[in-house]
Coordinates of C-alpha atoms in Angstrom, one line a residue:
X14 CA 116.5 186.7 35.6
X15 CA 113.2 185.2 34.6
X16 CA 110.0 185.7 35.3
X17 CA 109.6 182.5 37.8
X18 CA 112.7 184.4 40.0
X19 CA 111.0 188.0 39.4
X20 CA 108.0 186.5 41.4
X21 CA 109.8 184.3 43.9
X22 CA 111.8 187.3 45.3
X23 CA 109.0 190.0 44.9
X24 CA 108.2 191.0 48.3
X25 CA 104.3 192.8 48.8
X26 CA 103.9 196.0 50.7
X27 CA 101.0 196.0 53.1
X28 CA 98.4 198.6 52.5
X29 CA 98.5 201.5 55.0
X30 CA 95.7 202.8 56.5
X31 CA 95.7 206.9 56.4
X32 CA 93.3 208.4 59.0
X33 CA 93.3 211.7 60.3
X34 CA 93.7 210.6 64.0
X35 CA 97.3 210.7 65.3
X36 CA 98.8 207.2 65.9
X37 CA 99.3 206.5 70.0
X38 CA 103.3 205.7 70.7
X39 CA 104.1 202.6 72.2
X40 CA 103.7 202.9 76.0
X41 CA 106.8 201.5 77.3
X42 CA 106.7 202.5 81.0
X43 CA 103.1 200.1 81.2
X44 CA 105.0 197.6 80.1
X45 CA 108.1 198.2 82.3
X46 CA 105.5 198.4 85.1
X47 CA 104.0 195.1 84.9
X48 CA 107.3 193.5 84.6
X49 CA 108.3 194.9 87.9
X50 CA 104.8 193.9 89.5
X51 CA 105.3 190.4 88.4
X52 CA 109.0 190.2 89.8
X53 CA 107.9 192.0 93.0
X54 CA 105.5 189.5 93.4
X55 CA 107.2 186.1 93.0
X56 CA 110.0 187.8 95.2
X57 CA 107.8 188.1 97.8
X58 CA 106.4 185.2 97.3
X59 CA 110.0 183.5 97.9
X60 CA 110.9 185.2 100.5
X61 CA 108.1 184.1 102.6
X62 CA 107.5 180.1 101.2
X63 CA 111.4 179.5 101.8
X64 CA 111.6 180.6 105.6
X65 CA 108.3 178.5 105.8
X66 CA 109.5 175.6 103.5
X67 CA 113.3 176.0 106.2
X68 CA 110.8 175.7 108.6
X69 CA 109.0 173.0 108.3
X70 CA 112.4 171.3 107.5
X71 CA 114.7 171.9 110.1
X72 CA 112.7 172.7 112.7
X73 CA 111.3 169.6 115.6
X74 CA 107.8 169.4 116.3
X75 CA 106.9 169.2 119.9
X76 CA 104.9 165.9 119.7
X77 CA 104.6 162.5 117.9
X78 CA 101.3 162.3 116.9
X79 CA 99.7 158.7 117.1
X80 CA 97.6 157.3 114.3
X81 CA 94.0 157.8 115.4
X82 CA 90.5 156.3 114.2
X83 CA 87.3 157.6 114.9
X84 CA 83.6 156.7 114.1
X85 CA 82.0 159.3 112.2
X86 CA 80.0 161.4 114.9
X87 CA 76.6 161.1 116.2
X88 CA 74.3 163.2 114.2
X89 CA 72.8 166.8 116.4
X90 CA 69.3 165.8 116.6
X91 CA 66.5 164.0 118.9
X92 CA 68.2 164.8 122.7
X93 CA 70.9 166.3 121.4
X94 CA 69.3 168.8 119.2
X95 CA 71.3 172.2 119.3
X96 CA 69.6 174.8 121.4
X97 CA 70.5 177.9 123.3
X98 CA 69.5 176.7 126.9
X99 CA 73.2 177.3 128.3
X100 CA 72.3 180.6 127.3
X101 CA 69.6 181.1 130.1
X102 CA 72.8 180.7 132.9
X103 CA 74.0 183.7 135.0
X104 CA 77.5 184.3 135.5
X105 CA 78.9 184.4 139.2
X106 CA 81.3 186.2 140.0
X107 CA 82.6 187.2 137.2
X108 CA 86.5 189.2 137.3
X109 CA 86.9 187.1 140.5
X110 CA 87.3 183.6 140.2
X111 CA 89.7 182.4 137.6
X112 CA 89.2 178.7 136.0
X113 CA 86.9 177.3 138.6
X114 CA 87.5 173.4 137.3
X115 CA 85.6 171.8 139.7
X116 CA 83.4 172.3 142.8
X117 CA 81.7 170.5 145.8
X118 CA 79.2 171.4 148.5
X119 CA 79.1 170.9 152.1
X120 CA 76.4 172.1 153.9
X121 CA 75.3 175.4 152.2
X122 CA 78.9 176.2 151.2
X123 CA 80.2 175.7 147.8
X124 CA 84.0 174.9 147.5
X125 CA 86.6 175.6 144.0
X126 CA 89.8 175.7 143.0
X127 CA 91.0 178.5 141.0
X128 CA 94.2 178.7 138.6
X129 CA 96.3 180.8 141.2
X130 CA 96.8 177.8 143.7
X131 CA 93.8 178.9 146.3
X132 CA 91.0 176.5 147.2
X133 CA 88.4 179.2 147.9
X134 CA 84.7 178.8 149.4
X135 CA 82.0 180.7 148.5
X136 CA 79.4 181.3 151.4
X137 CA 76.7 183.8 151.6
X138 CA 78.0 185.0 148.3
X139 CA 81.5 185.8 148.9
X140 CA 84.6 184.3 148.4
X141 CA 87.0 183.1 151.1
X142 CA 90.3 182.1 150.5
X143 CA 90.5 178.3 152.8
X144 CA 94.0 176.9 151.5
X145 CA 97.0 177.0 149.4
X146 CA 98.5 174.2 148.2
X147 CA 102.0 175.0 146.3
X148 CA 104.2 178.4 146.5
X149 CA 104.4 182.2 145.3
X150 CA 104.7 183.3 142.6
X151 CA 101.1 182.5 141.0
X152 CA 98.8 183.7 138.2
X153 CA 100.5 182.5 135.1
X154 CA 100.9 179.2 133.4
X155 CA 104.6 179.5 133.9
X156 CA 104.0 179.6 137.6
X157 CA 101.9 176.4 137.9
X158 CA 104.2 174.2 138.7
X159 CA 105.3 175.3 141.9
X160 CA 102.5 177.5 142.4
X161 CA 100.1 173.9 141.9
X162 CA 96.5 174.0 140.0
X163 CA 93.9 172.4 142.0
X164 CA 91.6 170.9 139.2
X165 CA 89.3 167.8 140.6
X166 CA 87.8 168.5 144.0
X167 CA 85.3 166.2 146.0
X168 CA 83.6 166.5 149.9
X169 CA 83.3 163.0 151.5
X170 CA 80.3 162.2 153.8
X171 CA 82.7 163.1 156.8
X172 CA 82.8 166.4 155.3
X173 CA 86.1 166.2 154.5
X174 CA 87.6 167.9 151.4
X175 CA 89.7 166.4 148.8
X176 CA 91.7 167.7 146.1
X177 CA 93.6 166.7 143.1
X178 CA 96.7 169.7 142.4
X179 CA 97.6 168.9 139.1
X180 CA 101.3 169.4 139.6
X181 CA 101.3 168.4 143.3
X182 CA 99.6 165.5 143.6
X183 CA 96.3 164.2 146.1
X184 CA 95.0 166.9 149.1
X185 CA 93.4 166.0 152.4
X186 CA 91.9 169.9 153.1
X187 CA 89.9 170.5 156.1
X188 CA 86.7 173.1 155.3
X189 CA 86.9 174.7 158.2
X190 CA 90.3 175.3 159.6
X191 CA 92.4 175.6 155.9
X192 CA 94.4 172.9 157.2
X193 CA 96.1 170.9 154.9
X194 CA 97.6 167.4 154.6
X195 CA 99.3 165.8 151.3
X196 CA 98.4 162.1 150.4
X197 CA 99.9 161.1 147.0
X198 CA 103.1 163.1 145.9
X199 CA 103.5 163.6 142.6
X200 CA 107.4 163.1 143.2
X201 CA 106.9 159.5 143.8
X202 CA 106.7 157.5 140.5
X203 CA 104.2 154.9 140.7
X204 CA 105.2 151.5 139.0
X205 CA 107.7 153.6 137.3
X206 CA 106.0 156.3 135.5
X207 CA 105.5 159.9 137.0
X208 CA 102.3 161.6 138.1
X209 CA 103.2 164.6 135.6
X210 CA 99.4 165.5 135.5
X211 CA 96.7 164.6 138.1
X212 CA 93.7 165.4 137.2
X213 CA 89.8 164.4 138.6
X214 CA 88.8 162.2 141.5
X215 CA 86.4 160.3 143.7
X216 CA 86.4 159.5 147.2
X217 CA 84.0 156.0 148.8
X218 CA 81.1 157.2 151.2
X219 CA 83.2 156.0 153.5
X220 CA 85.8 157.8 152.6
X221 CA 88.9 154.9 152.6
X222 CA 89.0 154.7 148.4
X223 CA 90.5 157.6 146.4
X224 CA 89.9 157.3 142.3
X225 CA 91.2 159.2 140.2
X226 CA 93.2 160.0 137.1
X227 CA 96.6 160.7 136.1
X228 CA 96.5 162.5 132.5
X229 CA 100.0 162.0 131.3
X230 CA 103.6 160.8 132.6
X231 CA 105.1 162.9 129.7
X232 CA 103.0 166.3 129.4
X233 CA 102.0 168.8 132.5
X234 CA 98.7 170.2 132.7
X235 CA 100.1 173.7 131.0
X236 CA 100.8 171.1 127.9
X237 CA 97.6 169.8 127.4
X238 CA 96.9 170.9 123.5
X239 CA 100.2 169.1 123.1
X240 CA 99.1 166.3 125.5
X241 CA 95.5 166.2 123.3
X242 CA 96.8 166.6 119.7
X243 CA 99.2 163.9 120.2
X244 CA 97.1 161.3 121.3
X245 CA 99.7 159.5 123.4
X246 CA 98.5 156.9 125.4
X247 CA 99.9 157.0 128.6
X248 CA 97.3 157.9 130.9
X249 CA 96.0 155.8 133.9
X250 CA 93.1 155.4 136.5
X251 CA 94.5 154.9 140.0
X252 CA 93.3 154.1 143.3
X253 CA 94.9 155.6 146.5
X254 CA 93.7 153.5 149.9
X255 CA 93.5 155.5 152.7
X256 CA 94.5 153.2 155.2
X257 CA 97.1 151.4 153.6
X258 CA 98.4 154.5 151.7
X259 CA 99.4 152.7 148.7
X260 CA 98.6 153.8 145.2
X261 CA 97.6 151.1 142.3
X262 CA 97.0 151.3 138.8
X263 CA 93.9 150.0 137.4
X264 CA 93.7 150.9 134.2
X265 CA 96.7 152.0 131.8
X266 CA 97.3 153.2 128.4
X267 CA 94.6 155.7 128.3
X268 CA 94.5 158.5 125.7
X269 CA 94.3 161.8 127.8
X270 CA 92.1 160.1 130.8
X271 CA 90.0 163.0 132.6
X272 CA 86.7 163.0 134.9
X273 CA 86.2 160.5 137.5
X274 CA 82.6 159.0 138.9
X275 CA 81.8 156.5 141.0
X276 CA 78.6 154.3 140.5
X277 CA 76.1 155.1 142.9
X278 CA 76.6 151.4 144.2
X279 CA 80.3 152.1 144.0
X280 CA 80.6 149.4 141.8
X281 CA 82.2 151.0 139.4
X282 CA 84.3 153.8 138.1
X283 CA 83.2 155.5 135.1
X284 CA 86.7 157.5 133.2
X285 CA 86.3 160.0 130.6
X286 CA 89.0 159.5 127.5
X287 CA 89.0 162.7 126.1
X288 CA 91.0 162.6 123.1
X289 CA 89.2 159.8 122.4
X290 CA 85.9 161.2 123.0
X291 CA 84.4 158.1 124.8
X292 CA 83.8 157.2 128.3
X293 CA 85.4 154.0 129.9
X294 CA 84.5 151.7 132.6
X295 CA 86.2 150.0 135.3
X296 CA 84.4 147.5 138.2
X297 CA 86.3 148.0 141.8
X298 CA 83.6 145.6 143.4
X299 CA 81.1 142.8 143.0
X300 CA 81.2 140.0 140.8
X301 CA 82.8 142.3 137.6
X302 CA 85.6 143.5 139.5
X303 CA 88.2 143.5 137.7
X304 CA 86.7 144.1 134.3
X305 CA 87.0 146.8 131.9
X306 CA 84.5 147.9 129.0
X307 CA 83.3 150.6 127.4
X308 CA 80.5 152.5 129.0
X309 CA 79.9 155.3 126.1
X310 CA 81.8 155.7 123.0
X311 CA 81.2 158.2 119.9
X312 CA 80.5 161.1 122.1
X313 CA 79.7 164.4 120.6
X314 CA 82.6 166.4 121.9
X315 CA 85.4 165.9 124.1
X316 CA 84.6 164.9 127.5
X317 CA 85.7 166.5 130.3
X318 CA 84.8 166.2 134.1
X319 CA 81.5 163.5 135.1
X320 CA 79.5 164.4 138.0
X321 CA 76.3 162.6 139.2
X322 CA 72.5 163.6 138.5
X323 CA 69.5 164.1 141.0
X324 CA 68.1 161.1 137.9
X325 CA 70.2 158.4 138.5
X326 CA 72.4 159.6 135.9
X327 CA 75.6 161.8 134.9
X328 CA 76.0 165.1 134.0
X329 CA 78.9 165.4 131.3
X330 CA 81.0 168.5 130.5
X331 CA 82.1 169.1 126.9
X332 CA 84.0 172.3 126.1
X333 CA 84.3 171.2 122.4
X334 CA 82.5 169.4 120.3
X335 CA 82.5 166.6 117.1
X336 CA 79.5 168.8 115.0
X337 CA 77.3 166.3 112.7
X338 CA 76.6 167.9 110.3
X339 CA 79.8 170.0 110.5
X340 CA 83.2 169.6 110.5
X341 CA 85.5 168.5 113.3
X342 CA 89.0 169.5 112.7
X343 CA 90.2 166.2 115.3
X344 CA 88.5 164.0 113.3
X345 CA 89.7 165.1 110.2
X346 CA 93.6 165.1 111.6
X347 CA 93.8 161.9 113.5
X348 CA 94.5 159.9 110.7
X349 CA 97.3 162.8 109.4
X350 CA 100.2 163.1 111.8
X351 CA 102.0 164.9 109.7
X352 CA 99.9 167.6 109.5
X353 CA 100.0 167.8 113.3
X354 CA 103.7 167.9 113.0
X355 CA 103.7 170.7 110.8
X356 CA 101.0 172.8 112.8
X357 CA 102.9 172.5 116.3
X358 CA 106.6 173.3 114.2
X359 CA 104.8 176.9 113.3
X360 CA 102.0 177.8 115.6
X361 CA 102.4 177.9 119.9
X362 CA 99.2 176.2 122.0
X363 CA 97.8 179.2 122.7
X364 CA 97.6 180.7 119.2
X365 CA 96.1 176.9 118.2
X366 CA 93.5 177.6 121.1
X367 CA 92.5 180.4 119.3
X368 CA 91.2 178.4 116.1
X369 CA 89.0 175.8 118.4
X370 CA 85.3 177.0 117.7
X371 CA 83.7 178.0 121.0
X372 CA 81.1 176.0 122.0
X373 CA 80.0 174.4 125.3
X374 CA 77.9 171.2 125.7
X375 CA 76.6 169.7 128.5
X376 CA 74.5 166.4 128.3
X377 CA 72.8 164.1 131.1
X378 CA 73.1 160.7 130.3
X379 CA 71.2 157.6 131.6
X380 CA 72.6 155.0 133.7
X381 CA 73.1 153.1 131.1
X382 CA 75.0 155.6 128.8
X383 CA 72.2 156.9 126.5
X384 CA 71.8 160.4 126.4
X385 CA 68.6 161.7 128.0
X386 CA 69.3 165.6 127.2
X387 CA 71.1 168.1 126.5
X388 CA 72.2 171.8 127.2
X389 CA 74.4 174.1 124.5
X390 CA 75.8 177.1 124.0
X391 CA 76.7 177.9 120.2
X392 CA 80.1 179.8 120.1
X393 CA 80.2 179.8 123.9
X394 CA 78.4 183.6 124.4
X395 CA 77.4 183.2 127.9
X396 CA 79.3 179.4 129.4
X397 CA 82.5 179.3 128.0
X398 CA 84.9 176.2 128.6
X399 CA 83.2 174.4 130.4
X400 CA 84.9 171.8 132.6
X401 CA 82.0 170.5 134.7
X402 CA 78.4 169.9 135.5
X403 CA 77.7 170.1 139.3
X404 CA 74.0 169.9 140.4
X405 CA 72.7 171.1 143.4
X406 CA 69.9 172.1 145.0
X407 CA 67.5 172.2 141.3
X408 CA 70.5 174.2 139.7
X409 CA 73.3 173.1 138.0
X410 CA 76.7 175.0 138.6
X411 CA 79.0 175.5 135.0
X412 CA 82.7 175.1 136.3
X413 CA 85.4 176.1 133.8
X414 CA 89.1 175.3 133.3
X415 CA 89.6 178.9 132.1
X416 CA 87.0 181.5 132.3
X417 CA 87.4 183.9 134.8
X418 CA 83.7 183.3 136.3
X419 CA 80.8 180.3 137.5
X420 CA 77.8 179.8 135.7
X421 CA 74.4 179.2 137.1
X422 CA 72.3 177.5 135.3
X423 CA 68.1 176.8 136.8
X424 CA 66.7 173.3 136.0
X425 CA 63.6 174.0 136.5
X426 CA 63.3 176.7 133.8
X427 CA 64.7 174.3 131.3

């Protein structure tokens, strides 16, 4: 062998380091631990992403949501600059009146529906049961349907008491005697679609024209999320004549119509499209009748129920709103069906309802649309779902589709 293979095939020995501390064994069971960890965690991770994967798979959604656009939402400043003046209301009541949606006054009386069926009145501050519209059992959603959920109510000038039962149709209910007489049935299609959800109304001075709204011919009133999420378009704005007893459509193809008010000419009809968060118009008289147009679009929140002001004006209801700056979770879906889909596949309505920010609005508009003030309530402390603005007498009465209370609210102290 020469020298050239001597070196090729010399192998060098490292230098050892000799130090009088003891050399630390290899820990094995760290090791061993870690692995475990990490394979406990992606099985865990696996078992839960591969039910939910499954899920969102196989499983239906509920609805099929529409394609929706919106205008990006009016900024929260000049009149309607958050504030806390909802705040300054006093509950009535409270423990004893559930979902109050809507409420009238003859006389010195003040008259609600409640979601167990009753129409009650309220006189010298306590509550009388006047009427019942459906059947036992009552209290729960399931119930409704037979049971009946009186939302929209209205007193005509003959003080006379109408009600629109959103599961039973139009009510004729006399204030003083309870006694009660059925105008529209909600078992009678009308043009071939079903009443599946009445919802607000208006009655003529002279009490011959009944307005009002039908939300849905596919969801019930215990379906509304559904009903709203989906953005279906098959509401409609009816009239019901008194004398003739027919029912006619006036407007169709409304997304989730809701609160009803007549001009005070009784020109016009103003409708609140609340998953659209605008307010529509509709001419029964004069010269216009006939036409359609918008009246306010781009609202802040969600419009519920429209009720007259001592101004001239209209007091609107808004139970949740479009913040600006913020961030409204409708907005941001209505152009992502899919993500609706998937939402309704895993979650119920009433664990959805739990993720809608609390916050009540009520503004006064002008008679021309343009908003001349407003009242809110950050996180809904003191009015919570509120359904409807009802002045009277220099207050302003805070209905609610759900709380079990009224709110009473002083104008003159704000």
């Amino acid at each position: 062998m020469n020298e050239t293979d001597g070196l090729r095939y010399r192998r060098l020995n490292r230098a050892k380091i000799i130090t009088d501390e003891p050399q630390a064994p290899e820990n094995k069971n760290s090791s061993y631990s870690g692995k475990v960890f990490r394979v406990t965690l992606v099985t865990l991770a696996v078992s839960l992403l591969v039910p939910l994967i499954g899920a969102i798979i196989l499983l239906e959604s509920p609805i099929e949501p529409q394609y929706l656009s919106f205008l990006e939402p009016p900024l929260m400043s000049g009149a309607l600059e958050p504030n806390f003046k909802l705040r300054q209301a006093e509950r009535l009541f409270e423990g004893q009146l559930i979902g109050p949606e809507s409420m009238a006054n003859i006389g010195g009386v003040l008259y609600t529906g409640t979601a167990d069926g009753k129409i009650v009145k309220i006189e010298d501050g306590k509550i009388h049961t006047l009427a019942t519209l459906g059947r036992p059992p009552c209290g729960t959603q399931k119930d409704e349907p037979n049971c009946g959920r009186p939302l929209g109510i209205r007193a005509s000038q003959n003080r006379t008491l109408f009600v629109a039962d959103a599961y039973l149709g139009l009510f004729e209910v006399n204030p003083f005697t309870g006694e009660v007489k059925e105008l529209v049935s909600t078992q009678i299609p009308v043009n071939g679609k079903r009443l599946s959800f009445v919802n607000d109304l208006d009655v003529t001075r002279d009490g011959r024209k009944i307005y009002f709204t039908a939300s849905s011919s596919k969801w019930q009133r215990r379906d509304y999320a559904y009903l709203f999420m989906e953005g279906i378009n098959d509401g409609r704005l009816l009239e019901y004549d008194t004398f003739t007893k027919e029912v006619t459509v006036l407007m169709d193809d409304l997304r989730f119509p809701n609160g009803v008010q007549l001009s005070p000419n009784e020109d016009f009809v103003l409708v609140a499209e609340l998953t659209m968060a605008r307010i529509r118009r509709c001419y029964v008289s004069g010269l216009n009748k006939g036409g359609l147009d918008l009246f306010v679009e781009n609202l802040p929140g969600f419009p519920d129920n429209i009720r007259s002001s001592s101004s001239g004006g209209y007091w609107v209801a808004m139970s949740a709103v479009r913040p600006n700056p913020g961030f409204s979770m409708h907005d941001f879906l209505s152009q992502k069906p899919w993500i609706k889909k998937i939402i309704f596949k895993l979650l119920s309505q009433e664990t959805l309802m739990k993720f809608v920010p609390k916050y009540s609005l009520v503004v006064e508009l002008h008679d021309s649309g343009v908003c001349k003030r407003s009242f809110h309530d950050p996180h809904g402390t003191v009015a919570t779902y509120v359904s409807e603005a009802h002045e009277q007498d220099g207050y302003l009465y805070l209905g609610s589709f759900r709380s079990p209370f009224l709110c009473r609210l002083n104008l003159n102290e704000v």
